[in-house]
Amino acid sequence: MAKDKTLEDLFHDTLKDIYYAERKILKALPKMARAASSPDLQAAFEKHKEETEGHVERLQQVFELMGKRAQGKTCDAIEGIISEGEDIIETFKGTPAIDAGLISSAQAVEHYEMTRYGTLKRWATVLGMKDAANLLDLTLGEETMTDKALTGLADSSANEMAKAA
């Protein structure tokens, strides 16, 4: 008979998912920065790459708190979101719509991360893993701020530039 899976098993499995996702995002951000036409958007991607490095470190700390080795498992969701972003780069590079497209792709990533970190934080709390919950909450806050900053860039220039052609 198979062992019953618990919330801790689900937490660990989801932690591996977001760990994989964050590492994939680290590879995608420099490509997005190079494709952006706005210096402000390029800077936002570069800043978020630095933050993402911290997110990976925090996830490694959560694995340590669990007594587990930090490892990822393929995250089909982030693979799809990043693939869509690559399609936008190919299709819209050099056009007035590139930055609006990159922002939409980046926000899809942010929203995915926000759902994962929100869920993991809640589960860590339920599991009595206060230190893990605090680490996850820090990252959730940074992801939320990045999403707001991207909205600001879209509203201040990218969307108007995209429609101007």
XYZ file of C-alpha atoms in Angstrom:
165
model
C 0.000 0.000 0.000
C 1.298 3.438 -0.955
C 2.267 5.894 1.756
C -0.335 8.602 2.253
C 0.926 11.969 1.072
C 0.751 14.849 3.520
C 0.737 18.630 3.320
C 4.456 18.522 4.043
C 4.963 16.304 0.976
C 2.895 18.729 -1.105
C 4.865 21.675 0.307
C 8.166 20.011 -0.610
C 6.947 19.122 -4.098
C 5.745 22.696 -4.729
C 9.004 24.071 -3.330
C 10.892 22.023 -5.938
C 8.573 23.441 -8.618
C 9.241 27.092 -7.746
C 12.963 26.409 -7.285
C 13.118 25.119 -10.857
C 11.038 28.084 -12.025
C 13.265 30.673 -10.350
C 16.373 29.158 -11.912
C 14.744 29.230 -15.359
C 13.718 32.844 -14.794
C 17.339 33.730 -13.967
C 18.297 32.547 -17.449
C 15.402 34.356 -19.170
C 15.827 37.800 -17.577
C 19.046 38.783 -19.387
C 17.417 37.894 -22.730
C 14.430 40.046 -21.839
C 16.697 42.940 -20.828
C 18.553 42.748 -24.144
C 15.276 42.698 -26.099
C 13.786 45.716 -24.297
C 13.993 49.069 -26.058
C 13.383 51.209 -22.957
C 16.382 51.787 -20.673
C 13.938 51.824 -17.732
C 12.601 48.391 -18.654
C 16.125 47.062 -19.186
C 17.048 48.326 -15.720
C 13.921 46.749 -14.217
C 14.856 43.352 -15.682
C 18.434 43.706 -14.434
C 17.214 44.661 -10.947
C 14.836 41.728 -10.888
C 17.624 39.354 -11.909
C 19.507 40.414 -8.763
C 16.359 39.923 -6.666
C 15.780 36.522 -8.252
C 19.253 35.429 -7.207
C 18.148 36.243 -3.652
C 14.916 34.291 -4.175
C 16.933 31.214 -5.122
C 19.083 31.646 -1.999
C 15.992 31.946 0.202
C 14.503 28.806 -1.339
C 17.755 26.997 -0.579
C 17.361 28.131 3.040
C 13.817 26.723 3.126
C 15.090 23.378 1.821
C 17.750 23.456 4.577
C 15.094 24.166 7.213
C 13.286 21.042 6.002
C 16.478 19.002 6.099
C 16.185 18.429 2.339
C 18.580 18.931 -0.549
C 17.725 21.910 -2.763
C 16.537 20.482 -6.055
C 14.069 21.442 -8.714
C 11.510 19.514 -10.647
C 10.407 20.501 -14.109
C 7.762 23.201 -13.963
C 5.671 22.979 -17.120
C 3.889 26.232 -16.268
C 7.054 28.339 -16.254
C 8.339 26.545 -19.346
C 5.170 27.633 -21.159
C 5.242 31.207 -19.872
C 8.908 31.629 -20.826
C 8.260 30.088 -24.244
C 5.478 32.619 -24.833
C 7.902 35.386 -23.852
C 10.450 34.100 -26.351
C 7.747 34.126 -29.032
C 6.985 37.758 -28.205
C 10.669 38.641 -28.532
C 10.875 36.926 -31.933
C 7.623 38.398 -33.232
C 7.873 41.969 -31.904
C 11.631 42.678 -31.605
C 12.415 46.076 -33.079
C 8.775 47.196 -33.100
C 7.063 49.805 -30.911
C 5.150 46.964 -29.205
C 8.190 45.054 -27.894
C 8.242 46.636 -24.441
C 4.501 46.199 -23.877
C 4.875 42.554 -24.920
C 7.862 42.010 -22.636
C 5.999 43.575 -19.724
C 3.009 41.300 -20.330
C 5.324 38.272 -20.357
C 7.120 39.402 -17.225
C 3.821 39.957 -15.431
C 2.687 36.449 -16.362
C 5.843 35.200 -14.649
C 5.257 37.446 -11.623
C 1.655 36.327 -11.224
C 2.704 32.675 -11.362
C 5.360 33.302 -8.732
C 2.948 35.243 -6.529
C 0.487 32.338 -6.508
C 3.227 29.855 -5.667
C 4.783 31.954 -2.910
C 1.396 32.823 -1.427
C 0.437 29.163 -1.271
C 3.811 28.054 0.100
C 3.730 30.769 2.764
C 0.262 29.662 3.870
C 1.269 25.993 3.980
C 4.480 26.804 5.889
C 2.352 28.626 8.450
C -0.055 25.685 8.770
C 2.912 23.316 9.125
C 4.391 25.454 11.925
C 7.400 26.407 9.797
C 7.588 30.043 10.909
C 11.107 30.711 9.574
C 10.195 29.264 6.166
C 6.967 31.300 6.110
C 8.964 34.475 6.815
C 11.448 33.742 4.011
C 8.632 32.998 1.566
C 6.801 36.162 2.627
C 9.875 38.286 1.878
C 9.987 36.897 -1.650
C 6.232 37.277 -2.098
C 6.587 40.966 -1.202
C 9.368 41.465 -3.734
C 7.395 39.707 -6.476
C 4.386 41.915 -5.717
C 6.509 45.074 -5.886
C 8.032 43.960 -9.197
C 4.551 43.415 -10.607
C 3.526 46.927 -9.521
C 6.690 48.415 -11.032
C 5.968 46.657 -14.323
C 2.433 48.041 -14.313
C 3.907 51.496 -13.768
C 6.219 51.097 -16.773
C 3.336 49.846 -18.908
C 1.102 52.746 -17.889
C 3.777 55.445 -18.121
C 5.104 54.627 -21.571
C 5.119 51.114 -23.012
C 1.414 50.775 -23.796
C 1.222 54.222 -25.436
C 4.374 53.507 -27.460
C 2.911 50.179 -28.592
C -0.227 51.791 -29.997
C 1.619 54.691 -31.640
C 2.837 52.809 -34.701
